[in-house]
XYZ file of N, CA and C in Angstrom:
792
model
N 0.846 -1.193 0.000
C 0.000 0.000 0.000
C 0.878 1.238 0.000
N 0.585 2.196 -0.858
C 1.407 3.377 -0.968
C 1.004 4.418 0.070
N 1.987 5.154 0.575
C 1.751 6.149 1.593
C 1.203 7.422 0.974
N 0.110 7.936 1.551
C -0.431 9.219 1.122
C 0.322 10.331 1.835
N 0.553 11.416 1.130
C 1.167 12.600 1.730
C 0.037 13.467 2.262
N -0.045 13.613 3.569
C -1.095 14.455 4.140
C -0.612 15.904 4.144
N -1.414 16.769 3.543
C -1.030 18.164 3.324
C -2.072 19.091 3.930
N -1.601 20.100 4.650
C -2.491 21.141 5.145
C -2.134 22.443 4.451
N -3.135 23.178 3.996
C -2.912 24.464 3.339
C -3.184 25.573 4.345
N -2.264 26.529 4.437
C -2.434 27.665 5.339
C -2.359 28.956 4.528
N -3.416 29.741 4.584
C -3.456 30.995 3.843
C -4.859 31.555 3.874
N -5.001 32.856 3.605
C -6.342 33.435 3.631
C -6.733 34.082 2.302
N -6.059 33.668 1.241
C -6.451 34.075 -0.103
C -7.368 32.983 -0.651
N -8.670 33.238 -0.626
C -9.644 32.215 -0.980
C -9.455 31.691 -2.398
N -9.122 32.593 -3.312
C -8.913 32.174 -4.699
C -7.751 31.184 -4.789
N -6.657 31.495 -4.085
C -5.479 30.630 -4.100
C -5.800 29.274 -3.475
N -6.546 29.295 -2.379
C -6.905 28.045 -1.708
C -7.736 27.159 -2.622
N -8.733 27.751 -3.265
C -9.595 26.970 -4.158
C -8.812 26.404 -5.334
N -7.874 27.194 -5.850
C -7.058 26.729 -6.964
C -6.189 25.543 -6.540
N -5.575 25.650 -5.356
C -4.724 24.565 -4.863
C -5.529 23.299 -4.597
N -6.707 23.461 -4.017
C -7.560 22.298 -3.756
C -7.922 21.585 -5.052
N -8.209 22.367 -6.070
C -8.550 21.779 -7.371
C -7.355 21.054 -7.974
N -6.165 21.643 -7.831
C -4.946 21.028 -8.360
C -4.684 19.683 -7.695
N -4.748 19.652 -6.364
C -4.364 18.440 -5.635
C -5.373 17.308 -5.791
N -6.579 17.625 -6.235
C -7.560 16.571 -6.497
C -7.091 15.629 -7.602
N -6.174 16.107 -8.435
C -5.709 15.319 -9.578
C -4.522 14.417 -9.249
N -4.072 14.434 -7.985
C -2.886 13.658 -7.622
C -3.251 12.615 -6.572
N -3.016 11.353 -6.935
C -3.436 10.225 -6.108
C -2.735 10.174 -4.755
N -1.530 10.740 -4.653
C -0.713 10.544 -3.458
C -0.702 11.740 -2.516
N -1.490 12.780 -2.818
C -1.537 13.963 -1.957
C -2.954 14.138 -1.429
N -3.083 14.126 -0.118
C -4.386 14.236 0.533
C -4.426 15.531 1.345
N -5.240 16.493 0.905
C -5.379 17.750 1.646
C -6.307 17.490 2.827
N -5.738 17.510 4.022
C -6.502 17.134 5.213
C -7.156 18.328 5.900
N -6.740 19.548 5.526
C -7.344 20.710 6.162
C -6.832 22.011 5.588
N -7.583 23.092 5.877
C -7.213 24.442 5.452
C -7.330 25.364 6.656
N -6.288 26.147 6.912
C -6.297 27.107 8.023
C -6.110 28.510 7.461
N -6.858 29.478 8.019
C -6.849 30.826 7.453
C -6.371 31.901 8.420
N -5.825 31.498 9.563
C -5.259 32.482 10.491
C -4.141 31.833 11.280
N -3.297 32.666 11.897
C -2.156 32.156 12.660
C -2.571 31.140 13.719
N -3.575 31.491 14.520
C -3.994 30.620 15.612
C -4.551 29.307 15.096
N -5.338 29.372 14.037
C -5.934 28.158 13.490
C -4.883 27.230 12.897
N -3.815 27.803 12.357
C -2.765 26.972 11.765
C -2.160 26.053 12.817
N -1.792 26.613 13.948
C -1.168 25.817 15.007
C -2.151 24.791 15.562
N -3.353 25.242 15.897
C -4.346 24.341 16.495
C -4.735 23.215 15.540
N -4.981 23.577 14.283
C -5.417 22.574 13.315
C -4.305 21.576 13.011
N -3.078 22.069 12.943
C -1.950 21.173 12.671
C -1.765 20.169 13.807
N -1.943 20.613 15.038
C -1.807 19.706 16.176
C -2.905 18.645 16.166
N -4.059 19.009 15.648
C -5.181 18.069 15.586
C -5.039 17.092 14.419
N -4.682 17.620 13.244
C -4.658 16.797 12.032
C -3.328 16.084 11.803
N -2.257 16.639 12.356
C -0.908 16.074 12.212
C -0.535 15.811 10.746
N -0.571 16.846 9.911
C -0.190 16.653 8.502
C 1.309 16.421 8.365
N 1.697 15.754 7.294
C 3.125 15.623 7.008
C 3.725 16.983 6.653
N 2.987 17.747 5.845
C 3.503 19.010 5.307
C 2.438 20.097 5.419
N 2.882 21.316 5.755
C 2.015 22.491 5.690
C 2.497 23.365 4.543
N 1.581 23.671 3.639
C 1.870 24.566 2.523
C 1.404 25.953 2.939
N 2.354 26.847 3.162
C 2.071 28.152 3.756
C 2.144 29.250 2.703
N 0.985 29.847 2.411
C 0.902 30.941 1.447
C 0.978 32.254 2.214
N 2.008 33.059 1.955
C 2.285 34.214 2.819
C 1.908 35.552 2.210
N 1.172 35.552 1.112
C 0.919 36.814 0.422
C -0.039 37.726 1.188
N -0.979 37.147 1.929
C -2.028 37.945 2.549
C -1.682 38.357 3.979
N -2.143 39.553 4.423
C -1.965 39.939 5.827
C -2.749 38.993 6.729
N -2.278 38.807 7.938
C -2.932 37.884 8.865
C -2.238 36.538 8.909
N -1.386 36.278 7.927
C -0.586 35.053 7.923
C 0.872 35.478 8.105
N 1.336 35.455 9.324
C 2.693 35.912 9.637
C 3.595 34.694 9.796
N 4.311 34.399 8.728
C 5.056 33.143 8.693
C 6.131 33.051 9.767
N 6.776 34.164 10.093
C 7.833 34.134 11.109
C 7.258 33.688 12.453
N 6.130 34.286 12.836
C 5.499 33.932 14.113
C 5.047 32.474 14.124
N 4.485 32.042 13.003
C 4.005 30.657 12.907
C 5.160 29.678 13.066
N 6.238 29.927 12.348
C 7.380 29.011 12.380
C 8.024 28.978 13.763
N 8.107 30.123 14.415
C 8.672 30.158 15.770
C 7.803 29.361 16.733
N 6.494 29.433 16.534
C 5.577 28.687 17.395
C 5.763 27.180 17.200
N 5.905 26.768 15.957
C 6.087 25.341 15.681
C 7.452 24.843 16.158
N 8.434 25.717 16.186
C 9.766 25.315 16.633
C 9.816 25.014 18.130
N 8.753 25.367 18.847
C 8.668 25.027 20.272
C 8.255 23.568 20.463
N 7.737 22.982 19.393
C 7.248 21.602 19.448
C 8.405 20.641 19.210
N 8.355 19.497 19.858
C 9.383 18.485 19.665
C 9.543 18.185 18.181
N 10.789 18.099 17.727
C 11.079 18.022 16.299
C 10.350 16.887 15.598
N 10.311 15.710 16.202
C 9.686 14.555 15.553
C 8.182 14.720 15.384
N 7.587 15.656 16.126
C 6.138 15.867 16.053
C 5.750 17.056 15.179
N 6.740 17.752 14.637
C 6.451 18.930 13.814
C 6.141 18.539 12.375
N 5.211 19.257 11.749
C 5.047 19.083 10.298
C 6.192 19.777 9.572
N 6.369 19.439 8.329
C 7.344 20.127 7.483
C 6.653 21.315 6.817
N 7.436 22.344 6.495
C 6.852 23.539 5.890
C 7.414 23.798 4.497
N 6.496 24.125 3.584
C 6.853 24.672 2.281
C 6.164 26.027 2.184
N 6.930 27.067 1.897
C 6.385 28.421 1.832
C 6.209 28.842 0.378
N 5.035 29.398 0.076
C 4.768 30.019 -1.221
C 4.750 31.526 -1.017
N 5.518 32.251 -1.811
C 5.584 33.694 -1.615
C 5.937 34.396 -2.919
N 5.518 35.655 -3.013
C 5.934 36.496 -4.135
C 7.140 37.342 -3.760
N 7.566 37.243 -2.512
C 8.675 38.047 -2.000
C 9.991 37.295 -2.186
N 10.827 37.791 -3.089
C 12.101 37.135 -3.357
C 13.274 37.773 -2.649
N 12.999 38.554 -1.601
C 14.065 39.211 -0.842
C 14.988 38.173 -0.211
N 16.267 38.245 -0.545
C 17.221 37.229 -0.090
C 17.332 37.150 1.427
N 17.277 38.300 2.086
C 17.401 38.314 3.542
C 16.204 37.620 4.193
N 15.019 37.898 3.649
C 13.816 37.259 4.179
C 13.873 35.752 3.961
N 14.272 35.347 2.761
C 14.363 33.917 2.463
C 15.337 33.240 3.415
N 16.468 33.887 3.656
C 17.476 33.339 4.563
C 16.904 33.146 5.965
N 16.156 34.136 6.442
C 15.564 34.053 7.781
C 14.514 32.950 7.868
N 13.720 32.815 6.806
C 12.675 31.788 6.785
C 13.294 30.390 6.780
N 14.291 30.191 5.935
C 14.958 28.888 5.849
C 15.614 28.533 7.180
N 16.162 29.545 7.855
C 16.823 29.314 9.148
C 15.852 28.796 10.201
N 14.564 29.050 9.999
C 13.548 28.585 10.948
C 13.041 27.183 10.616
N 13.664 26.554 9.630
C 13.356 25.152 9.366
C 12.485 24.869 8.164
N 12.173 25.898 7.369
C 11.363 25.676 6.165
C 12.155 24.833 5.169
N 11.498 23.820 4.591
C 12.187 22.906 3.678
C 12.303 23.468 2.270
N 11.288 24.231 1.836
C 11.326 24.843 0.506
C 10.675 26.223 0.577
N 11.316 27.200 -0.059
C 10.748 28.542 -0.196
C 10.567 28.765 -1.694
N 9.322 28.761 -2.144
C 9.027 28.796 -3.573
C 8.451 30.153 -3.963
N 9.029 30.738 -5.000
C 8.592 32.052 -5.471
C 7.469 31.887 -6.490
N 6.363 32.578 -6.251
C 5.247 32.571 -7.193
C 5.469 33.638 -8.266
N 4.917 33.412 -9.453
C 4.133 32.231 -9.852
C 5.037 31.051 -10.188
N 4.509 29.857 -10.017
C 5.236 28.649 -10.404
C 4.228 27.616 -10.890
N 4.696 26.697 -11.712
C 3.821 25.680 -12.275
C 3.374 24.675 -11.230
N 2.181 24.138 -11.419
C 1.670 23.153 -10.466
C 2.522 21.885 -10.457
N 3.115 21.541 -11.611
C 3.968 20.351 -11.651
C 5.206 20.543 -10.788
N 5.741 21.767 -10.778
C 6.904 22.070 -9.936
C 6.520 21.966 -8.462
N 5.376 22.524 -8.108
C 4.911 22.490 -6.724
C 4.709 21.055 -6.246
N 4.036 20.249 -7.047
C 3.770 18.859 -6.666
C 5.074 18.076 -6.522
N 6.006 18.297 -7.442
C 7.305 17.618 -7.355
C 8.029 17.995 -6.072
N 7.999 19.276 -5.711
C 8.664 19.727 -4.485
C 8.022 19.102 -3.250
N 6.703 19.010 -3.237
C 6.008 18.391 -2.103
C 6.448 16.938 -1.954
N 6.484 16.215 -3.062
C 6.899 14.806 -3.015
C 8.349 14.665 -2.571
N 9.205 15.530 -3.079
C 10.622 15.452 -2.726
C 10.841 15.718 -1.243
N 10.189 16.753 -0.729
C 10.325 17.081 0.692
C 9.851 15.911 1.548
N 8.721 15.345 1.176
C 8.166 14.220 1.937
C 9.111 13.025 1.941
N 9.555 12.618 0.760
C 10.391 11.423 0.659
C 11.745 11.636 1.326
N 12.366 12.786 1.065
C 13.694 13.035 1.622
C 13.673 13.030 3.140
N 12.603 13.556 3.736
C 12.564 13.607 5.198
C 12.039 12.314 5.799
N 10.871 11.881 5.369
C 10.223 10.751 6.025
C 10.867 9.418 5.705
N 11.644 9.362 4.609
C 12.314 8.108 4.301
C 13.818 8.207 4.472
N 14.448 9.195 3.868
C 15.899 9.254 3.942
C 16.381 9.676 5.319
N 15.863 10.751 5.860
C 16.389 11.271 7.112
C 15.896 10.498 8.316
N 14.746 9.853 8.197
C 14.247 9.052 9.310
C 14.608 7.582 9.177
N 15.122 7.206 8.024
C 15.452 5.799 7.810
C 16.812 5.473 8.397
N 16.929 4.287 8.974
C 18.207 3.847 9.523
C 19.048 3.128 8.475
N 18.401 2.691 7.397
C 19.065 1.807 6.452
C 20.338 2.402 5.881
N 20.247 3.610 5.307
C 21.403 4.139 4.610
C 22.318 4.976 5.488
N 22.119 4.906 6.790
C 23.100 5.490 7.688
C 24.285 4.545 7.850
N 24.093 3.325 7.424
C 25.144 2.324 7.510
C 25.838 2.224 6.155
N 27.078 2.713 6.044
C 27.767 2.689 4.744
C 27.958 1.288 4.197
N 27.997 0.292 5.088
C 28.140 -1.090 4.620
C 26.919 -1.519 3.816
N 25.728 -1.049 4.227
C 24.502 -1.396 3.514
C 24.477 -0.712 2.152
N 24.904 0.553 2.113
C 24.975 1.267 0.834
C 25.855 0.494 -0.135
N 27.015 0.103 0.355
C 27.966 -0.616 -0.492
C 27.393 -1.953 -0.944
N 26.702 -2.636 -0.033
C 26.141 -3.946 -0.373
C 25.054 -3.820 -1.435
N 24.173 -2.837 -1.278
C 23.103 -2.622 -2.261
C 23.695 -2.306 -3.628
N 24.670 -1.396 -3.662
C 25.296 -1.022 -4.934
C 26.012 -2.201 -5.581
N 26.685 -2.991 -4.756
C 27.433 -4.135 -5.274
C 26.503 -5.181 -5.878
N 25.434 -5.507 -5.160
C 24.483 -6.511 -5.647
C 23.800 -6.025 -6.921
N 23.380 -4.754 -6.923
C 22.703 -4.198 -8.099
C 23.626 -4.205 -9.310
N 24.880 -3.791 -9.108
C 25.847 -3.756 -10.211
C 26.062 -5.141 -10.801
N 26.183 -6.134 -9.932
C 26.418 -7.503 -10.405
C 25.226 -8.024 -11.203
N 24.019 -7.764 -10.699
C 22.825 -8.227 -11.402
C 22.682 -7.543 -12.759
N 22.951 -6.245 -12.806
C 22.862 -5.522 -14.072
C 23.902 -6.037 -15.065
N 25.100 -6.280 -14.580
C 26.163 -6.800 -15.450
C 25.771 -8.156 -16.028
N 25.194 -9.004 -15.183
C 24.837 -10.358 -15.615
C 23.763 -10.372 -16.696
N 22.939 -9.331 -16.740
C 21.884 -9.308 -17.755
C 22.218 -8.372 -18.910
N 23.436 -7.818 -18.893
C 23.892 -7.051 -20.043
C 23.672 -5.556 -19.985
N 23.342 -5.021 -18.813
C 23.232 -3.566 -18.663
C 24.521 -3.084 -18.017
N 25.361 -2.429 -18.813
C 26.724 -2.101 -18.403
C 26.871 -0.616 -18.066
N 27.938 -0.261 -17.332
C 28.096 1.110 -16.832
C 28.166 2.197 -17.896
N 28.504 1.862 -19.136
C 28.608 2.907 -20.154
C 27.232 3.415 -20.598
N 26.168 2.702 -20.237
C 24.814 3.130 -20.579
C 24.298 4.121 -19.534
N 23.670 5.206 -19.999
C 23.115 6.184 -19.064
C 22.099 5.534 -18.119
N 21.332 4.596 -18.661
C 20.304 3.958 -17.854
C 20.851 3.172 -16.680
N 22.101 2.752 -16.782
C 22.731 1.959 -15.722
C 22.703 2.704 -14.386
N 23.184 3.951 -14.384
C 23.253 4.699 -13.121
C 21.860 5.089 -12.624
N 20.931 5.311 -13.568
C 19.578 5.670 -13.156
C 18.857 4.472 -12.529
N 19.090 3.287 -13.082
C 18.488 2.081 -12.509
C 19.047 1.838 -11.109
N 20.360 2.001 -10.954
C 20.967 1.814 -9.630
C 20.381 2.791 -8.618
N 20.176 4.022 -9.052
C 19.608 5.030 -8.152
C 18.166 4.668 -7.789
N 17.412 4.181 -8.767
C 16.027 3.779 -8.507
C 15.969 2.641 -7.491
N 16.877 1.686 -7.622
C 16.911 0.566 -6.679
C 17.251 1.060 -5.272
N 18.181 1.999 -5.184
C 18.529 2.556 -3.873
C 17.327 3.213 -3.218
N 16.572 3.996 -4.002
C 15.367 4.625 -3.471
C 14.371 3.574 -2.995
N 14.164 2.549 -3.808
C 13.150 1.555 -3.472
C 13.553 0.713 -2.270
N 14.829 0.398 -2.161
C 15.298 -0.328 -0.983
C 15.066 0.525 0.263
N 15.406 1.793 0.163
C 15.255 2.692 1.298
C 13.794 2.889 1.677
N 12.909 2.853 0.678
C 11.481 3.039 0.922
C 10.745 1.726 1.097
N 11.483 0.628 1.154
C 10.905 -0.703 1.270
C 9.903 -0.983 0.157
N 10.211 -0.470 -1.039
C 9.428 -0.800 -2.220
C 8.104 -0.087 -2.347
N 7.840 0.922 -1.531
C 6.515 1.526 -1.537
C 6.280 2.456 -2.728
N 7.340 3.085 -3.246
C 7.140 4.096 -4.276
C 7.405 3.534 -5.664
N 6.457 2.754 -6.143
C 6.624 2.092 -7.426
C 6.144 2.901 -8.634
N 5.280 3.913 -8.501
C 4.926 4.718 -9.674
C 6.120 5.589 -10.076
N 6.971 5.065 -10.946
C 8.248 5.709 -11.226
C 8.089 7.111 -11.787
N 7.139 7.290 -12.712
C 7.015 8.588 -13.365
C 6.540 9.674 -12.418
N 5.853 9.294 -11.339
C 5.316 10.279 -10.408
C 6.306 10.649 -9.308
N 7.150 9.712 -8.921
C 8.003 9.939 -7.758
C 9.482 9.759 -8.072
N 9.854 8.582 -8.547
C 11.273 8.278 -8.691
C 11.948 9.045 -9.822
N 11.325 9.109 -10.980
C 11.970 9.805 -12.092
C 12.317 11.258 -11.748
N 11.394 12.027 -11.163
C 11.755 13.408 -10.811
C 12.904 13.496 -9.808
N 12.922 12.588 -8.828
C 13.996 12.610 -7.840
C 15.341 12.247 -8.460
N 15.334 11.228 -9.307
C 16.570 10.816 -9.977
C 17.047 11.923 -10.914
N 16.111 12.541 -11.616
C 16.465 13.627 -12.538
C 17.135 14.775 -11.799
N 16.597 15.127 -10.649
C 17.196 16.215 -9.872
C 18.591 15.830 -9.386
N 18.748 14.591 -8.971
C 20.038 14.113 -8.468
C 21.127 14.216 -9.532
N 20.772 13.938 -10.789
C 21.767 13.909 -11.858
C 21.701 15.131 -12.776
N 20.880 16.111 -12.423
C 20.813 17.331 -13.212
C 20.268 17.121 -14.609
N 19.221 16.305 -14.721
C 18.627 16.045 -16.028
C 17.111 16.143 -15.910
N 16.382 15.564 -16.854
C 14.921 15.636 -16.825
C 14.323 14.253 -16.589
N 13.078 14.237 -16.128
C 12.383 12.964 -15.907
C 12.260 12.168 -17.199
N 11.992 12.875 -18.302
C 11.845 12.194 -19.592
C 13.138 11.491 -20.000
N 14.271 12.149 -19.760
C 15.553 11.538 -20.122
C 15.867 10.339 -19.241
N 15.501 10.426 -17.971
C 15.690 9.283 -17.072
C 14.872 8.098 -17.565
N 13.606 8.350 -17.866
C 12.719 7.280 -18.344
C 13.245 6.671 -19.636
N 13.656 7.531 -20.567
C 14.124 7.059 -21.876
C 15.424 6.269 -21.751
N 16.333 6.733 -20.897
C 17.620 6.049 -20.728
C 17.439 4.668 -20.113
N 16.549 4.564 -19.136
C 16.278 3.262 -18.524
C 15.638 2.325 -19.548
N 14.686 2.861 -20.308
C 14.017 2.046 -21.331
C 15.015 1.552 -22.374
N 15.937 2.420 -22.794
C 16.935 2.031 -23.796
C 17.909 0.989 -23.248
N 18.248 1.104 -21.962
C 19.149 0.120 -21.350
C 18.497 -1.259 -21.318
N 17.228 -1.299 -20.958
C 16.495 -2.568 -20.929
C 16.369 -3.135 -22.340
N 16.085 -2.260 -23.294
C 15.953 -2.687 -24.695
C 17.262 -3.274 -25.213
N 18.385 -2.621 -24.865
C 19.696 -3.091 -25.302
C 19.999 -4.475 -24.742
N 19.720 -4.658 -23.445
C 19.971 -5.956 -22.816
C 19.053 -7.028 -23.394
N 17.826 -6.652 -23.673
C 16.856 -7.606 -24.219
C 17.304 -8.120 -25.586
N 17.828 -7.215 -26.395
C 18.293 -7.606 -27.724
C 19.521 -8.506 -27.643
N 20.413 -8.214 -26.692
C 21.635 -9.007 -26.558
C 21.349 -10.410 -26.062
N 20.404 -10.502 -25.152
C 20.163 -11.794 -24.524
C 18.685 -11.939 -24.210
N 17.964 -12.559 -25.096
C 16.523 -12.692 -24.927
C 16.150 -13.505 -23.689
N 17.102 -14.205 -23.114
C 16.803 -15.046 -21.956
C 17.189 -14.397 -20.629
N 17.602 -13.133 -20.673
C 18.067 -12.531 -19.418
C 16.968 -12.484 -18.367
N 15.717 -12.420 -18.812
C 14.619 -12.300 -17.858
C 14.428 -13.565 -17.033
N 14.863 -14.706 -17.540
C 14.610 -15.960 -16.836
C 15.287 -15.998 -15.476
N 16.473 -15.403 -15.365
C 17.162 -15.411 -14.074
C 16.392 -14.585 -13.054
N 15.780 -13.499 -13.527
C 14.987 -12.671 -12.619
C 13.698 -13.387 -12.252
N 13.026 -13.917 -13.262
C 11.755 -14.598 -13.029
C 11.925 -15.768 -12.069
N 12.992 -16.528 -12.250
C 13.215 -17.718 -11.441
C 13.282 -17.385 -9.962
N 13.983 -16.301 -9.611
C 14.184 -15.988 -8.205
C 13.075 -15.123 -7.633
N 12.403 -14.342 -8.458
C 11.403 -13.427 -7.921
C 10.001 -14.006 -7.923
N 9.801 -15.131 -8.620
C 8.514 -15.793 -8.586
C 7.425 -15.095 -9.374
N 7.779 -14.326 -10.390
C 6.785 -13.630 -11.205
C 6.888 -14.148 -12.638
N 6.532 -15.412 -12.814
C 6.761 -16.129 -14.064
C 6.097 -15.480 -15.271
N 4.948 -14.877 -15.049
C 4.204 -14.342 -16.182
C 4.663 -12.953 -16.600
N 5.558 -12.339 -15.854
C 5.846 -10.926 -16.088
C 6.580 -10.659 -17.394
N 7.540 -11.516 -17.739
C 8.410 -11.192 -18.856
C 8.228 -12.103 -20.062
N 7.005 -12.304 -20.473
C 6.761 -13.005 -21.728
C 7.254 -12.164 -22.900
N 7.300 -10.859 -22.684
C 7.850 -9.940 -23.676
C 8.734 -8.936 -22.943
N 9.373 -8.064 -23.693
C 10.291 -7.102 -23.082
C 9.571 -6.341 -21.971
N 10.145 -6.333 -20.764
C 9.462 -5.691 -19.636
C 9.452 -4.171 -19.751
N 8.463 -3.569 -19.144
C 8.436 -2.119 -19.018
C 9.462 -1.706 -17.964
N 9.737 -0.423 -17.888
C 10.661 0.070 -16.863
C 10.203 -0.349 -15.468
N 8.925 -0.137 -15.188
C 8.402 -0.448 -13.856
C 8.519 -1.931 -13.544
N 8.143 -2.774 -14.493
C 8.226 -4.220 -14.283
C 9.658 -4.649 -13.991
N 10.572 -4.131 -14.784
C 11.969 -4.519 -14.635
C 12.541 -4.057 -13.297
N 12.298 -2.798 -12.943
C 12.882 -2.246 -11.716
C 12.284 -2.909 -10.479
N 10.986 -3.171 -10.496
C 10.364 -3.847 -9.352
C 10.939 -5.253 -9.185
N 11.117 -5.972 -10.305
C 11.693 -7.318 -10.238
C 13.136 -7.268 -9.744
N 13.894 -6.296 -10.233
C 15.284 -6.151 -9.805
C 15.353 -5.790 -8.326
N 14.457 -4.932 -7.892
C 14.376 -4.575 -6.473
C 14.148 -5.817 -5.611
N 13.221 -6.677 -6.053
C 12.947 -7.904 -5.298
C 14.191 -8.777 -5.180
N 14.957 -8.843 -6.258
C 16.187 -9.633 -6.236
C 17.223 -9.039 -5.295
N 17.398 -7.730 -5.366
C 18.374 -7.070 -4.490
C 17.991 -7.285 -3.035
N 16.718 -7.061 -2.739
C 16.263 -7.205 -1.355
C 16.445 -8.629 -0.849
N 16.197 -9.604 -1.724
C 16.324 -11.002 -1.305
C 17.768 -11.387 -1.025
N 18.705 -10.592 -1.540
C 20.122 -10.882 -1.337
C 20.709 -10.194 -0.107
N 19.897 -9.417 0.568
C 20.373 -8.716 1.762
C 19.639 -9.264 2.975
N 20.338 -9.350 4.069
C 19.739 -9.831 5.315
C 18.482 -9.035 5.619
N 17.359 -9.710 5.845
C 16.081 -9.037 6.063
C 16.107 -8.067 7.230
N 16.968 -8.290 8.179
C 17.012 -7.388 9.333
C 17.462 -6.002 8.936
N 18.142 -5.875 7.812
C 18.597 -4.562 7.373
C 17.459 -3.693 6.867
N 16.290 -4.285 6.644
C 15.178 -3.520 6.102
C 14.200 -3.083 7.175
N 14.511 -3.413 8.406
C 13.617 -3.002 9.481
C 13.957 -1.587 9.898
N 12.931 -0.808 10.151
C 13.151 0.575 10.575
C 13.459 0.608 12.060
């Protein structure tokens, strides 16, 4: 079951709130759990709803982000929501002060909804999985995951000179760290991998697809080794999709690591 990102919107611009609510209705993984329109309501509602992230729109009077953030900083860190600020104010000094209070992203309006959604997903995954996860704090586990993934890719003909090679390895690292929960690659993993390597989601997707295609042409039987160990016999009657291949590879990598390493 995939984790929903619980989001609370804070702001008193009704038009902006309605627009954001309409936008988020189109995304399966973002659940708007509440809307707060004043400083006091933001704190009280957040304590009640416990959202993962608060999206704070600071354009209107009555929403004083500095006061709000200072109030939340009194709360134990593990119990605080994360903050993303939307603002038309690009003053560097103000941005510096806001970030110093723990804001994860300060986004200048106007911006595209795709950019906003990507930032929300990135903030959520980076904090709730990477920073709270124990798995990749152990360098031995990082090395083991990379080593196993590299060997499996080599055995099926996906070699380091292919762009898709490094993107597949990165995808496996994300999935191991997330215990396989984030399988919709185009919605979550591709944007994160693209940002990591300074490229685009489309190029990540295309490079992975080309790497799989290249290996498939070289060795039409490469899928049998994956199918045999992962128990998904029907999956690769034909060339697998990116998602099919990466999920199967993830299962193989995970099966090669001591299960205790995957416990949080």
